[in-house]
Short mmCIF file of N, CA, C and O in Angstrom, two decimals:
data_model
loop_
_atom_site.label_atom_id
_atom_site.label_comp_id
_atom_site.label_asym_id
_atom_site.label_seq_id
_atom_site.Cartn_x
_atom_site.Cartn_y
_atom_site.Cartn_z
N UNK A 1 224.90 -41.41 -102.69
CA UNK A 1 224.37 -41.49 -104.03
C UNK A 1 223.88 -42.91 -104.27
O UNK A 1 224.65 -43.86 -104.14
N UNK A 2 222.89 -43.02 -104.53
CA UNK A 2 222.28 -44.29 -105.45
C UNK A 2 222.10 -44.44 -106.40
O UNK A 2 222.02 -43.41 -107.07
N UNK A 3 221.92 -45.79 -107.14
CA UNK A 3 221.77 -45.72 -108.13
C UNK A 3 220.74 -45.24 -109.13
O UNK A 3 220.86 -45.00 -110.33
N UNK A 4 219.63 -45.15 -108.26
CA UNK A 4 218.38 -44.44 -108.73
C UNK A 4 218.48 -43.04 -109.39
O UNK A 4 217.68 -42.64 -110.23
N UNK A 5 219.68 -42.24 -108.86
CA UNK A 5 220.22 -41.00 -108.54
C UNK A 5 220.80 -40.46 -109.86
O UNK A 5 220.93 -39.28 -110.20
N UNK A 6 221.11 -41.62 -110.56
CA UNK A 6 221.99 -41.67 -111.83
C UNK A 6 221.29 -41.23 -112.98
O UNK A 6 220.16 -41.67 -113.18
N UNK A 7 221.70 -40.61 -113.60
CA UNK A 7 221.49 -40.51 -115.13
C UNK A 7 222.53 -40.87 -116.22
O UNK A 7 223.67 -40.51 -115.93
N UNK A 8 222.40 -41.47 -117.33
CA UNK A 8 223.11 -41.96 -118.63
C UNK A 8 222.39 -40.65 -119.84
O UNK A 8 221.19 -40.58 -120.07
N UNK A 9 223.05 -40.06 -120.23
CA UNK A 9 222.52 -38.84 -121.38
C UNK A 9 224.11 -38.75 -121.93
O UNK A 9 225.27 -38.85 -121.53
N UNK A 10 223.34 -38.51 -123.09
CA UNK A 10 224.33 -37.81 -124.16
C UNK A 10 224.34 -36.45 -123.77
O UNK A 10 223.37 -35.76 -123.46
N UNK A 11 226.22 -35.95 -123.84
CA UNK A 11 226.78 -35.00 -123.46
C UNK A 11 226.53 -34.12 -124.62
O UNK A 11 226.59 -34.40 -125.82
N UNK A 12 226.13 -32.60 -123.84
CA UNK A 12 225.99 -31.37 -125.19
C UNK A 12 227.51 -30.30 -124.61
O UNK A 12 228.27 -30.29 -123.64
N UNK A 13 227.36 -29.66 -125.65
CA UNK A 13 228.76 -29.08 -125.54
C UNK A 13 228.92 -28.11 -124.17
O UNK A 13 229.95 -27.62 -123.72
N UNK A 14 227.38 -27.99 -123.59
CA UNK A 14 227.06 -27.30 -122.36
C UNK A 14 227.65 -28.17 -121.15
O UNK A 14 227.66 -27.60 -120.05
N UNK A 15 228.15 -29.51 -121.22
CA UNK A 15 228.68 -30.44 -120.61
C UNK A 15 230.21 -29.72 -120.67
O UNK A 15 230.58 -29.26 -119.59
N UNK A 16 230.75 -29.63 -121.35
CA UNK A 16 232.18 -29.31 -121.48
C UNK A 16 233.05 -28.78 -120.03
O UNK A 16 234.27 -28.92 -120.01
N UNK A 17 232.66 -28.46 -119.39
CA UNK A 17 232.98 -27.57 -118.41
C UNK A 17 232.71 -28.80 -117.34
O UNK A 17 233.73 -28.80 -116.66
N UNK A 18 232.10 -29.54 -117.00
CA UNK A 18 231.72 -30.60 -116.21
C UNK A 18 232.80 -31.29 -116.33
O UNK A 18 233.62 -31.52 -115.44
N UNK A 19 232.86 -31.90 -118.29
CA UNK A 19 234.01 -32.85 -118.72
C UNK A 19 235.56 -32.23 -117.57
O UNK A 19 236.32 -32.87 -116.85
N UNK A 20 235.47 -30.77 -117.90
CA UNK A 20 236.62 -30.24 -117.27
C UNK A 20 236.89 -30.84 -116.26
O UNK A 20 237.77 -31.70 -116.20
N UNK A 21 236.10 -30.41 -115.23
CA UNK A 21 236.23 -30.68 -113.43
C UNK A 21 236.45 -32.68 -113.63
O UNK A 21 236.97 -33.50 -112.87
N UNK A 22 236.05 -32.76 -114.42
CA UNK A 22 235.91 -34.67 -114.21
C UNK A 22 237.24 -34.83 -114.22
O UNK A 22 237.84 -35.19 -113.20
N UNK A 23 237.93 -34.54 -115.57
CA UNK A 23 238.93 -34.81 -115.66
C UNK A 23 240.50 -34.49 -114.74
O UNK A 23 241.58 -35.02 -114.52
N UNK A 24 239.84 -33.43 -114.45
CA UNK A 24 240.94 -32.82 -113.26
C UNK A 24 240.93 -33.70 -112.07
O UNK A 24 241.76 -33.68 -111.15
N UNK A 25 240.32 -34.16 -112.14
CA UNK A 25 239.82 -35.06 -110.15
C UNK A 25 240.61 -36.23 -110.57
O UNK A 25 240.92 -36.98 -109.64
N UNK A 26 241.04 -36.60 -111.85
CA UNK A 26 241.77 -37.69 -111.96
C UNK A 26 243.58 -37.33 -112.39
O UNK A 26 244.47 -38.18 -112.31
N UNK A 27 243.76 -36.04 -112.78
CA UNK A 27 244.81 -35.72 -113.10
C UNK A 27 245.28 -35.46 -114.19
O UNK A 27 246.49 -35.54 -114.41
N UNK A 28 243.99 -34.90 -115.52
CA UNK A 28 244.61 -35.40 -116.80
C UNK A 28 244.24 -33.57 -117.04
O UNK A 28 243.73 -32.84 -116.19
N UNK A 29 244.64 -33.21 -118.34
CA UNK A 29 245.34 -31.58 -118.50
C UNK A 29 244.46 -31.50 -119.74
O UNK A 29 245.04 -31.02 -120.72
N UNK A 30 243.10 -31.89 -119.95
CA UNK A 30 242.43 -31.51 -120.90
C UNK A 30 241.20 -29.96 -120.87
O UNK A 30 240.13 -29.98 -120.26
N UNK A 31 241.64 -28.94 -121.54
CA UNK A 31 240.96 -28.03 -121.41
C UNK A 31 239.44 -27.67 -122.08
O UNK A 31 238.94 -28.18 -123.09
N UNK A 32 239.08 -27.00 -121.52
CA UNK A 32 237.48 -26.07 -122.11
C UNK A 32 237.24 -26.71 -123.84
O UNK A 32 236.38 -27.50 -124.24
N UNK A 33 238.34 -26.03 -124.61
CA UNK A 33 238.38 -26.10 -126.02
C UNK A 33 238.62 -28.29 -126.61
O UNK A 33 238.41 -29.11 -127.51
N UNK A 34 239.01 -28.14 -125.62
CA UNK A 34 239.47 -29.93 -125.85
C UNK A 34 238.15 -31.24 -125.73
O UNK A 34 237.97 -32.28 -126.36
N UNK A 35 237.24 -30.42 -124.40
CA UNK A 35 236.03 -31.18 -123.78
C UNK A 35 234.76 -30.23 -125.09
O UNK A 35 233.59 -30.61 -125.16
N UNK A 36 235.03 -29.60 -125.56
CA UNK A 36 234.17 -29.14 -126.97
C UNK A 36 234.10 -29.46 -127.88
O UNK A 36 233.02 -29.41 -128.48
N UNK A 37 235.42 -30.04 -128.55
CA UNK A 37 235.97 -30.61 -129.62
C UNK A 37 235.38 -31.95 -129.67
O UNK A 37 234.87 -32.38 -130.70
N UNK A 38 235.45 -32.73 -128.39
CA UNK A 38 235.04 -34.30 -128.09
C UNK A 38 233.80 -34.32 -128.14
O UNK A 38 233.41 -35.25 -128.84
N UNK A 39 232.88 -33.62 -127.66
CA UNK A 39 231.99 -33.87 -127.72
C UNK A 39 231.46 -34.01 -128.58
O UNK A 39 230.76 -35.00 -128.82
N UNK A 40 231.73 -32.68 -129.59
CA UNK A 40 231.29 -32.29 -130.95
C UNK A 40 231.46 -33.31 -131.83
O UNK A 40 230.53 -33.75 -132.50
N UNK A 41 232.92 -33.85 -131.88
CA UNK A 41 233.30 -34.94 -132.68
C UNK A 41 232.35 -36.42 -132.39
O UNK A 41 231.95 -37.08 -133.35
N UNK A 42 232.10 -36.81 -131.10
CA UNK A 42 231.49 -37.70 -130.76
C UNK A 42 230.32 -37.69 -130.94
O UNK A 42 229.87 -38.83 -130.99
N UNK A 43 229.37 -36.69 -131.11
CA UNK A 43 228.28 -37.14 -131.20
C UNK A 43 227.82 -37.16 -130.91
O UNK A 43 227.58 -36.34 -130.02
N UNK A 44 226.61 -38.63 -131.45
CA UNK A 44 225.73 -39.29 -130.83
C UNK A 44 226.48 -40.71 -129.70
O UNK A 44 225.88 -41.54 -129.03
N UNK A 45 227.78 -40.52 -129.86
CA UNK A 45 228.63 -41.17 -128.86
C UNK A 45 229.42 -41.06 -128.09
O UNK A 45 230.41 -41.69 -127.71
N UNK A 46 228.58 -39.65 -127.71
CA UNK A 46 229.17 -39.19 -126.21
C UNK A 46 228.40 -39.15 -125.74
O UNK A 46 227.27 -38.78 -126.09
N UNK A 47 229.03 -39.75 -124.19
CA UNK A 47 227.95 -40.07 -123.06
C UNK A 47 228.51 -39.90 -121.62
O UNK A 47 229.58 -40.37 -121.22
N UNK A 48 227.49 -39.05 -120.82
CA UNK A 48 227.94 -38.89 -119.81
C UNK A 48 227.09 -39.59 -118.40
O UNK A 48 225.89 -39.73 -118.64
N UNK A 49 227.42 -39.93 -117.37
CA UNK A 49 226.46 -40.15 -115.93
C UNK A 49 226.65 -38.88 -115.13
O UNK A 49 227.62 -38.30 -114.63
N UNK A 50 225.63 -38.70 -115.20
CA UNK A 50 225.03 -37.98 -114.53
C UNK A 50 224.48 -37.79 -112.92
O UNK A 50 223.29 -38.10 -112.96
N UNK A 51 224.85 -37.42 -111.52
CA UNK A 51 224.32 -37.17 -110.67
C UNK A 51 224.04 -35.85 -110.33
O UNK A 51 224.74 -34.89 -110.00
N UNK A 52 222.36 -36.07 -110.55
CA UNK A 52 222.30 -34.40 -110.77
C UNK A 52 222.68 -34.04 -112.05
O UNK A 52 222.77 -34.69 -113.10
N UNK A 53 222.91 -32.80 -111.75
CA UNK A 53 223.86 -31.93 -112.48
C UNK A 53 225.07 -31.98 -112.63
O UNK A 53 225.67 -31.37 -113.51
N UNK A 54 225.57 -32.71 -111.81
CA UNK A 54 227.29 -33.35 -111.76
C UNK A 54 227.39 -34.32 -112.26
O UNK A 54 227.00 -35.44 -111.91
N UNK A 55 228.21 -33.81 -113.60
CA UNK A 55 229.16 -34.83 -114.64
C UNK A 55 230.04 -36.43 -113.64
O UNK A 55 231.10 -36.36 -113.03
N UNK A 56 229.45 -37.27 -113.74
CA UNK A 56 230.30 -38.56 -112.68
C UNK A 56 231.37 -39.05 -113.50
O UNK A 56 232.57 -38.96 -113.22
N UNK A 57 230.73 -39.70 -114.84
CA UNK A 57 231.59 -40.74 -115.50
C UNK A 57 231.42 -39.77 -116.89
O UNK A 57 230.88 -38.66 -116.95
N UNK A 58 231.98 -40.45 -117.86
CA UNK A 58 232.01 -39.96 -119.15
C UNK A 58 233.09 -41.15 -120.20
O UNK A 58 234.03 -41.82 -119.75
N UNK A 59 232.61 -41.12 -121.65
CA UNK A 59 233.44 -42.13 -122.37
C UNK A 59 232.63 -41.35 -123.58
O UNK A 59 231.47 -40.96 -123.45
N UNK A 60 233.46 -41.18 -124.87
CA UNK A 60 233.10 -40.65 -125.96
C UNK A 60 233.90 -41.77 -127.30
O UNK A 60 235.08 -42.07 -127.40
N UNK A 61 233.11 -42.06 -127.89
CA UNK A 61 233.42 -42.77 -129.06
C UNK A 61 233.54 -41.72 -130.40
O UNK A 61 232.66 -40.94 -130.77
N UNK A 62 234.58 -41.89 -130.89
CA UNK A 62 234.33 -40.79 -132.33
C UNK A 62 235.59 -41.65 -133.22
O UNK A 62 236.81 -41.86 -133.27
N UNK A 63 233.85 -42.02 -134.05
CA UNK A 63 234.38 -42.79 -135.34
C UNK A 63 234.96 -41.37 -136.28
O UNK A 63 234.42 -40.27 -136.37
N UNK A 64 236.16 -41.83 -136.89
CA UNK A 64 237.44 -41.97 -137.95
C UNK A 64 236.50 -41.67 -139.27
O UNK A 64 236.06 -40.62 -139.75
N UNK A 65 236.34 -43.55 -139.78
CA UNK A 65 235.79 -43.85 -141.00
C UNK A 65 235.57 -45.49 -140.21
O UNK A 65 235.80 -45.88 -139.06
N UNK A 66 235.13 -46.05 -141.20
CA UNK A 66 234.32 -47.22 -141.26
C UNK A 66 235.23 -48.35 -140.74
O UNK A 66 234.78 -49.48 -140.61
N UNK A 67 236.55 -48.03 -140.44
CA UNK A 67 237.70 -48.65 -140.10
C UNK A 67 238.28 -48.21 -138.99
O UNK A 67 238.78 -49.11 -138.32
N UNK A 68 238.39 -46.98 -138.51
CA UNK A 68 238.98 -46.67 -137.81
C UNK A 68 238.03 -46.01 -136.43
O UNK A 68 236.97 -45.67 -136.97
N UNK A 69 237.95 -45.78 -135.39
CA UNK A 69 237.21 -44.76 -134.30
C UNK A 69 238.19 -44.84 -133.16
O UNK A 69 239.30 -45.39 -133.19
N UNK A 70 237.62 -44.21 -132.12
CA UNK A 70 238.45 -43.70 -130.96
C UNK A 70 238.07 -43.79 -129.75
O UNK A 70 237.37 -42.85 -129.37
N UNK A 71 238.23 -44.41 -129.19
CA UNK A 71 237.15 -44.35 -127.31
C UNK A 71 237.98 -43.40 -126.62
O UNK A 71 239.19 -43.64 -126.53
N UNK A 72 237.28 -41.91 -125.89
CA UNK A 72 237.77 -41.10 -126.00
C UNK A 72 237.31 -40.41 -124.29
O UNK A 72 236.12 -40.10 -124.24
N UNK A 73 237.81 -40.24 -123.45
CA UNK A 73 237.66 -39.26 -122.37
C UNK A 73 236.92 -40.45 -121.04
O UNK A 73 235.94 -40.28 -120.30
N UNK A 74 237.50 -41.17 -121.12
CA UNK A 74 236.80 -42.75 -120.47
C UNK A 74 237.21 -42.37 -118.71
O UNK A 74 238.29 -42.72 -118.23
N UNK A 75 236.36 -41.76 -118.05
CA UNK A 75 236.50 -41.77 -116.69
C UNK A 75 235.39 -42.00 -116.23
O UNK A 75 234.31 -41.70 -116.74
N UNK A 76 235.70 -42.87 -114.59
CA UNK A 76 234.53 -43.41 -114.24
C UNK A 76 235.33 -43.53 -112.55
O UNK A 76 234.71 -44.02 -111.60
#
């Protein structure tokens, strides 16, 4: 893989299932309904890399209120 290879896009809830497999390769127990929720909540600040069609990295920000937000699903 190169870097050319890469894509940076905002994650749609059609990502969710990608989020899945990502997260599993590292060991963490977040499901279908969980990688839907994040996204949804995040936004315009969820973001995934992309190779291909394969979900690489991912990190979701989901602001609270004007005080508070969350950096959220951060694998890389």
């Amino acid at each position: 893989m190169s870097h050319a290879d890469l894509q940076l896009r905002r994650l749609q809830p059609s990502d969710a299932e990608g989020g899945c497999a990502l997260v599993a390769s590292v060991g963490w127990e977040q499901d279908l309904t969980n990688w839907k929720q994040f996204i949804r909540w995040g936004g315009e600040g969820a973001f995934g890399l992309f190779d291909g069609e394969q979900l690489v990295a991912s990190t979701i920000a989901i602001q609270y209120s004007t005080e508070l937000a969350w950096i959220a699903a951060v694998v890389t």
